[in-house]
mmCIF file of C-alpha atoms in Angstrom:
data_model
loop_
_atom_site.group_PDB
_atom_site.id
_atom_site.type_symbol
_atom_site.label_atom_id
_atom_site.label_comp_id
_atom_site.label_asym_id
_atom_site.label_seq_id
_atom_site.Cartn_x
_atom_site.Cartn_y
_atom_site.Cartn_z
ATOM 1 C CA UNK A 1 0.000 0.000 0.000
ATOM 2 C CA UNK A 2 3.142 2.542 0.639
ATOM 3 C CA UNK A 3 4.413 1.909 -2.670
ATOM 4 C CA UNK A 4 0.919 2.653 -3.667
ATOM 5 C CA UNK A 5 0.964 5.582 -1.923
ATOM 6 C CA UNK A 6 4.030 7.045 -3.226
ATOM 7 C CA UNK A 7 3.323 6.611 -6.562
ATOM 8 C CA UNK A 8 0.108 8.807 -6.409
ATOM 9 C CA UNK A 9 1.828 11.322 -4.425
ATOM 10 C CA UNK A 10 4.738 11.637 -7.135
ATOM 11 C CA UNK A 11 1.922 11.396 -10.116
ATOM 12 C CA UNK A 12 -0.021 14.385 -8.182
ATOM 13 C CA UNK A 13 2.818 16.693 -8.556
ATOM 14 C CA UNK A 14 3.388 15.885 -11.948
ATOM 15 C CA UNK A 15 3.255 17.725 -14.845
ATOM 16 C CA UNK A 16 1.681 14.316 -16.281
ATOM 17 C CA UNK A 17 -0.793 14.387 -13.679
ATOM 18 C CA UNK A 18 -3.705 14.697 -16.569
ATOM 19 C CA UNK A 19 -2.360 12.294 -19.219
ATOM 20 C CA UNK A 20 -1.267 9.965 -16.421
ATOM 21 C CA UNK A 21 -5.069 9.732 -15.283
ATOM 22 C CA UNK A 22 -6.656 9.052 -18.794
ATOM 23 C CA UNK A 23 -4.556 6.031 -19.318
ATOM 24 C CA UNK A 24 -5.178 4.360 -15.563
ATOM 25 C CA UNK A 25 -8.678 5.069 -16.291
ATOM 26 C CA UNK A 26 -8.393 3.135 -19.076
ATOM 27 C CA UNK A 27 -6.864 0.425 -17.941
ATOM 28 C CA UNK A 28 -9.087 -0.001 -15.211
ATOM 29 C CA UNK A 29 -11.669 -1.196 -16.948
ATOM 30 C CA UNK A 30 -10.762 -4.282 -17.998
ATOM 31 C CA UNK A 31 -8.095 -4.549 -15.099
ATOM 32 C CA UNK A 32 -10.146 -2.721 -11.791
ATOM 33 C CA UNK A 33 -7.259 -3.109 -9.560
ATOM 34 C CA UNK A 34 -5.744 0.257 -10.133
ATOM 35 C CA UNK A 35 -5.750 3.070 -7.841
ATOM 36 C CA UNK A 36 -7.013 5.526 -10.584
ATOM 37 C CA UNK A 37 -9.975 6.873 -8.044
ATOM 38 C CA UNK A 38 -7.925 7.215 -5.322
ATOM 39 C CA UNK A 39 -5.324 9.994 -7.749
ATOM 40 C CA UNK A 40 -8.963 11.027 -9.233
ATOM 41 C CA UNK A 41 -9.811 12.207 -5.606
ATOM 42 C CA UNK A 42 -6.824 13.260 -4.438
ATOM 43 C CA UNK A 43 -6.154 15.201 -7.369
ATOM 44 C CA UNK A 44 -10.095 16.757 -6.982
ATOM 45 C CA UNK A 45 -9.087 17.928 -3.163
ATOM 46 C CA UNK A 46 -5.901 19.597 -3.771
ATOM 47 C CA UNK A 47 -7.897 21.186 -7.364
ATOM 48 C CA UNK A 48 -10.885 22.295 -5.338
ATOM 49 C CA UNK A 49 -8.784 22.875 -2.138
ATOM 50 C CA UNK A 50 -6.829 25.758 -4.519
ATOM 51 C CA UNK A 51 -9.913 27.227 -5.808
ATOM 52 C CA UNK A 52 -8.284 25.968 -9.176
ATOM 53 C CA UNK A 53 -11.705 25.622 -11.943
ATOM 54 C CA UNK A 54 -9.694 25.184 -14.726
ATOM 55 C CA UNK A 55 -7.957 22.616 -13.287
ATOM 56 C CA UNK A 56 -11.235 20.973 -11.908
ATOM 57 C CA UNK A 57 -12.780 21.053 -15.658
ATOM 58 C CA UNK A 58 -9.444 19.294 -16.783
ATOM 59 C CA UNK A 59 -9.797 16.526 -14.308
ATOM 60 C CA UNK A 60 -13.379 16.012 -15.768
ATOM 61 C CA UNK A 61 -12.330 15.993 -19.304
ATOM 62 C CA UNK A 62 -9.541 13.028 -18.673
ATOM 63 C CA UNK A 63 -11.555 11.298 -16.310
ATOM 64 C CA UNK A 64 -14.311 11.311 -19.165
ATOM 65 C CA UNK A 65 -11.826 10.406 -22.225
ATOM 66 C CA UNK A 66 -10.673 7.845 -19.792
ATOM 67 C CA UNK A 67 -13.300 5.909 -18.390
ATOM 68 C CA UNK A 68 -15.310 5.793 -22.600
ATOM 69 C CA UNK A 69 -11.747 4.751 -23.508
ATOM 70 C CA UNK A 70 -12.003 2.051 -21.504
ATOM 71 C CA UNK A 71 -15.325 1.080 -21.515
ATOM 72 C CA UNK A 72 -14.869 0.655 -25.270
ATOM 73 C CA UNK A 73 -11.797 -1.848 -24.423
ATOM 74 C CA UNK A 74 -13.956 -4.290 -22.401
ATOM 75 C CA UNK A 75 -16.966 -3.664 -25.017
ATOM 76 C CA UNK A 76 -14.251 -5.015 -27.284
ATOM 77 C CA UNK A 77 -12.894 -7.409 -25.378
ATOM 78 C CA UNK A 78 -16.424 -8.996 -24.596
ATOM 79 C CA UNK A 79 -17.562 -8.582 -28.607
ATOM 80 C CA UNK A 80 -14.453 -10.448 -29.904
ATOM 81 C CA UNK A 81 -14.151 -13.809 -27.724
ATOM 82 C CA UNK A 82 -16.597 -15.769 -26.072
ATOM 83 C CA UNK A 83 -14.130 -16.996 -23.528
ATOM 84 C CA UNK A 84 -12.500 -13.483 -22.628
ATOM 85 C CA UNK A 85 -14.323 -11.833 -19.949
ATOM 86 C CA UNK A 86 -17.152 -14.615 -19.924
ATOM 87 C CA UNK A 87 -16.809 -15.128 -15.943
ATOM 88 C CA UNK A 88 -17.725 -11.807 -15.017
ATOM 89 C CA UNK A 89 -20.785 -11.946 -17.102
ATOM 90 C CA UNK A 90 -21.672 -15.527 -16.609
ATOM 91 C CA UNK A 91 -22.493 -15.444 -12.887
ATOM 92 C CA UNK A 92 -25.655 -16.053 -11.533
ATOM 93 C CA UNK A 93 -27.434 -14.303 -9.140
ATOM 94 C CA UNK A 94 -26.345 -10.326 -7.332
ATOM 95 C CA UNK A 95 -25.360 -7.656 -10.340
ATOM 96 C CA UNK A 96 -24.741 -10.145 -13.210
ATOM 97 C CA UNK A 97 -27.890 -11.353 -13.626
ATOM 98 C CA UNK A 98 -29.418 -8.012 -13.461
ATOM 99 C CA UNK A 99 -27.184 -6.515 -16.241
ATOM 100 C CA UNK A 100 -28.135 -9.257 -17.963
ATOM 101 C CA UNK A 101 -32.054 -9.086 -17.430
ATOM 102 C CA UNK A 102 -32.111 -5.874 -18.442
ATOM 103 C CA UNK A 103 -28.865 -4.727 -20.622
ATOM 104 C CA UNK A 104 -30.694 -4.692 -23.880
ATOM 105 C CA UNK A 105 -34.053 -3.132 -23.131
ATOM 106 C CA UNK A 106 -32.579 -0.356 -20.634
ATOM 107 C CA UNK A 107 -28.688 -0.153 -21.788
ATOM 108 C CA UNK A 108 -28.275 3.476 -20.214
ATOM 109 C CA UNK A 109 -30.015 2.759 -17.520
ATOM 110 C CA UNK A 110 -27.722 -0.228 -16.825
ATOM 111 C CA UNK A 111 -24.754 1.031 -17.532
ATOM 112 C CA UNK A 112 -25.163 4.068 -15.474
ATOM 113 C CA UNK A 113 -26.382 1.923 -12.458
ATOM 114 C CA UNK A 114 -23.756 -0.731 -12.261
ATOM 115 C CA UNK A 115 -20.989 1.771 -12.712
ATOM 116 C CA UNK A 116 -21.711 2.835 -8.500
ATOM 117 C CA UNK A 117 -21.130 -1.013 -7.916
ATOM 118 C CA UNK A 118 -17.614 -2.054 -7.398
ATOM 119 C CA UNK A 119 -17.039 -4.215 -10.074
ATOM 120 C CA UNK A 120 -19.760 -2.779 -12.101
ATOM 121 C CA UNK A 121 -17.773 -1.830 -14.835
ATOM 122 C CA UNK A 122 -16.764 -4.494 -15.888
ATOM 123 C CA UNK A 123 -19.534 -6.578 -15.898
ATOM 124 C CA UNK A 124 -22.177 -3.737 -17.739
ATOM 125 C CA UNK A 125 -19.520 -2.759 -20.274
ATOM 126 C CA UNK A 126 -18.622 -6.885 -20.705
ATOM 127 C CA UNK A 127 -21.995 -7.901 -21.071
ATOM 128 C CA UNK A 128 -23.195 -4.736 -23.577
ATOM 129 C CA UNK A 129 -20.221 -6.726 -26.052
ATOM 130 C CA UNK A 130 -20.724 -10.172 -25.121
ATOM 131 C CA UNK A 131 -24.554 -9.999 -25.545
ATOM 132 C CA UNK A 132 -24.625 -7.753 -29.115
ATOM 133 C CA UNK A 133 -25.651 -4.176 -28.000
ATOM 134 C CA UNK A 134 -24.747 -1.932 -30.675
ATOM 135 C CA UNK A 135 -22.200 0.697 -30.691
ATOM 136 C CA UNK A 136 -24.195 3.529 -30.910
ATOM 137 C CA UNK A 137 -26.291 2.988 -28.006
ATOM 138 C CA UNK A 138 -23.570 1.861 -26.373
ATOM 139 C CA UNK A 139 -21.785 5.077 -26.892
ATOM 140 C CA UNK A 140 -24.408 6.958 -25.248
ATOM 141 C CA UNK A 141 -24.446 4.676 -22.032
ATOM 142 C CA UNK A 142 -20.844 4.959 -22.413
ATOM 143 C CA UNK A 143 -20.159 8.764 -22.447
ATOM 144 C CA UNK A 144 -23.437 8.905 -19.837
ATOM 145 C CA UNK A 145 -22.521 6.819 -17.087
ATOM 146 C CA UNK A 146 -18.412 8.127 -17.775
ATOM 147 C CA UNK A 147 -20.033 11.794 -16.614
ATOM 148 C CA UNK A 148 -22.093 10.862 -13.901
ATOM 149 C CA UNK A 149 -18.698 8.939 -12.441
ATOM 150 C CA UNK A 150 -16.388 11.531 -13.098
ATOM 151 C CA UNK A 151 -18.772 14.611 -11.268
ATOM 152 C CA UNK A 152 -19.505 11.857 -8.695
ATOM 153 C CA UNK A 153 -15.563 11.597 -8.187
ATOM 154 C CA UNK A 154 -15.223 15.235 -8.511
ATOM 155 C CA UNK A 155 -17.712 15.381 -5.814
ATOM 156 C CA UNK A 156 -16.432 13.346 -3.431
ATOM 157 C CA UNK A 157 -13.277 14.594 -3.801
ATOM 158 C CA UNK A 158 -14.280 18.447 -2.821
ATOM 159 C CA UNK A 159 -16.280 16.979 0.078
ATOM 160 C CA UNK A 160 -13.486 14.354 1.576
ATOM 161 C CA UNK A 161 -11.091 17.458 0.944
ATOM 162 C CA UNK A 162 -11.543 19.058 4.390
ATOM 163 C CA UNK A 163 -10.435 15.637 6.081
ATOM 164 C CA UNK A 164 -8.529 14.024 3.336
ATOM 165 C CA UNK A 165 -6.233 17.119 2.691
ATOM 166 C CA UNK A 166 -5.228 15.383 -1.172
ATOM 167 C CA UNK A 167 -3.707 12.611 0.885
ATOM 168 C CA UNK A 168 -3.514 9.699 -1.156
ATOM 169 C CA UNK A 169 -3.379 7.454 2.028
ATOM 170 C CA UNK A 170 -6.644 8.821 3.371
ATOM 171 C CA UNK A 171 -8.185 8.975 -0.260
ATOM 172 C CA UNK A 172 -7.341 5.364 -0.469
ATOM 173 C CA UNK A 173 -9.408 4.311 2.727
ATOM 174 C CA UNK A 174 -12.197 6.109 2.113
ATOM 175 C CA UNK A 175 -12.132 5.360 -1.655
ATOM 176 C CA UNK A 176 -12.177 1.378 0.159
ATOM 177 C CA UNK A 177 -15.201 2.364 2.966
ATOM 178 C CA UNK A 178 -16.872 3.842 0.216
ATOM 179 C CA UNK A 179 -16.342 0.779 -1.906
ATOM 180 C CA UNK A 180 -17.880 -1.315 0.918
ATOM 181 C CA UNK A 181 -20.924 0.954 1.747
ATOM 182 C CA UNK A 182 -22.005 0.739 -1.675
ATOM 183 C CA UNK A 183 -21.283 -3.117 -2.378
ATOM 184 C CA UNK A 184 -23.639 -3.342 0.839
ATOM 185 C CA UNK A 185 -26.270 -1.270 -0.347
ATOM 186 C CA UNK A 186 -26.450 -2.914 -3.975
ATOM 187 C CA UNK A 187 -26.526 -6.580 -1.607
ATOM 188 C CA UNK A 188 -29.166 -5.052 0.915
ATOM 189 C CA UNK A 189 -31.706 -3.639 -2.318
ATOM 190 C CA UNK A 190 -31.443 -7.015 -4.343
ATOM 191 C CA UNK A 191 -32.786 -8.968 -1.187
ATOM 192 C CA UNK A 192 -35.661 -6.630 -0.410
ATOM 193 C CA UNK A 193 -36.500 -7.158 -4.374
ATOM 194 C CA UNK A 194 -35.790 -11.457 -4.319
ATOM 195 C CA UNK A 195 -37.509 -11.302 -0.781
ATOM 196 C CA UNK A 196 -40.801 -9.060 -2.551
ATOM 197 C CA UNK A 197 -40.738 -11.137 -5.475
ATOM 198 C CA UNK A 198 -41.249 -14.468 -3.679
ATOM 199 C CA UNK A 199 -43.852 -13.234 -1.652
ATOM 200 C CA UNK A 200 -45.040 -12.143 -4.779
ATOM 201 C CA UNK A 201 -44.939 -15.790 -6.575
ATOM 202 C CA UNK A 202 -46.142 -17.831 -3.439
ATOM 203 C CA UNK A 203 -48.981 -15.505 -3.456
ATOM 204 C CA UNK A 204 -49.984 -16.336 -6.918
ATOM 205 C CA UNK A 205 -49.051 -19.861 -6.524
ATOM 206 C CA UNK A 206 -51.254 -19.808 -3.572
ATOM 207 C CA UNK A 207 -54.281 -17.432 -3.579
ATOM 208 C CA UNK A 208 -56.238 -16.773 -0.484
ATOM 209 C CA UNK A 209 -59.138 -19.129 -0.933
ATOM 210 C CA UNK A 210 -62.921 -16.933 -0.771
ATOM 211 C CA UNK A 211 -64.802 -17.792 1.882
ATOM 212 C CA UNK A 212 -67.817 -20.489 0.878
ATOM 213 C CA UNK A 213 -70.849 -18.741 1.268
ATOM 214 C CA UNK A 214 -74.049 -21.100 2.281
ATOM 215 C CA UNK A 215 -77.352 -20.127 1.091
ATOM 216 C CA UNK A 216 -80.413 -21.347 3.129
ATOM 217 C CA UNK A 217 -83.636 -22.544 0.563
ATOM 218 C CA UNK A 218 -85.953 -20.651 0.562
#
């Protein structure tokens, strides 16, 4: 985690900083193991911590080229084999199955949604390749869900300023609470909604039987 650390530091007072943060974006997509959030934040504090807009609006802008870049990488990736990537969209049950119920008749919708779920990335942008959405709606989900992530990180970033300071230590752990809180949230809503729709099902399977109603002759 130090090493981690250190890097982030050095890339934050880089002249790099922006180019830097396009490509990690990128390559977080198919590979979410990257602490490109953590330098997004950071990055956000000390730009909002200056009173800096301009560079604020050029955080947005790579975060933006960044994250369609590499949505468009695991869209390919998920397109081209049938092996590559199949795992992630393959599971059953919790977000998989979601994307997958509902991918092609509500792409945005999907892809805007899964990309607050760690590990949501992957799966929407997988899944929109692997199960033949086409590129242009895919662009739009793309380049929607891409802006309501980067403001989101912007966000956070001028609100965990005050405590974070641009530490990338302290960016990291809350980037990982945050992470947690969500990924319990998305857990917690999917139960209510299994837990509603059996109630649903055994009520159908099962109707309440009307009362038999005796008639005396007259």
């Amino acid at each position: 985690m130090l090493e981690v650390v250190a890097v982030c530091d050095a890339i934050l007072h880089s002249p790099w900083l922006l180019p830097v943060l396009v490509v990690l974006i990128a390559i977080d997509g198919p590979f979410p193991v990257l602490p490109s959030e953590t330098l997004l934040m950071s990055a956000a504090s000390v730009a909002f911590g200056t009173h800096n807009a301009l560079a604020v609006t050029g955080l947005f802008v790579a975060a933006l080229i960044g994250s369609v870049a590499g949505d468009f990488l695991v869209f390919g990736l998920g397109r081209s084999s049938h092996r590559v990537l199949a795992r992630a969209t393959e599971c059953e049950g919790g977000l998989s199955s979601w994307v997958r119920r509902h991918l092609l008749l509500r792409p945005g919708t999907v892809l805007v949604g899964a990309r607050f779920v760690p590990g949501g990335r992957l799966v929407s942008t997988a899944a929109a390749g692997r199960f033949g959405l086409d590129v242009p709606r895919f662009l739009v989900g793309s380049v929607a869900s891409s802006a309501a992530w980067s403001v989101y990180m912007l966000l956070i970033g001028l609100l965990l300023g005050p405590i974070t300071g641009g530490s990338p230590l302290l960016s990291l752990l809350a980037g990982a609470v945050m992470a947690v809180l969500t990924a319990g949230l998305f857990a917690l809503v999917q139960r209510v909604r299994a837990y509603r729709a059996r109630r649903a099902l055994a009520a159908a399977q099962h109707p309440t039987e009307s009362p038999l109603v005796l008639v005396a002759p007259r």
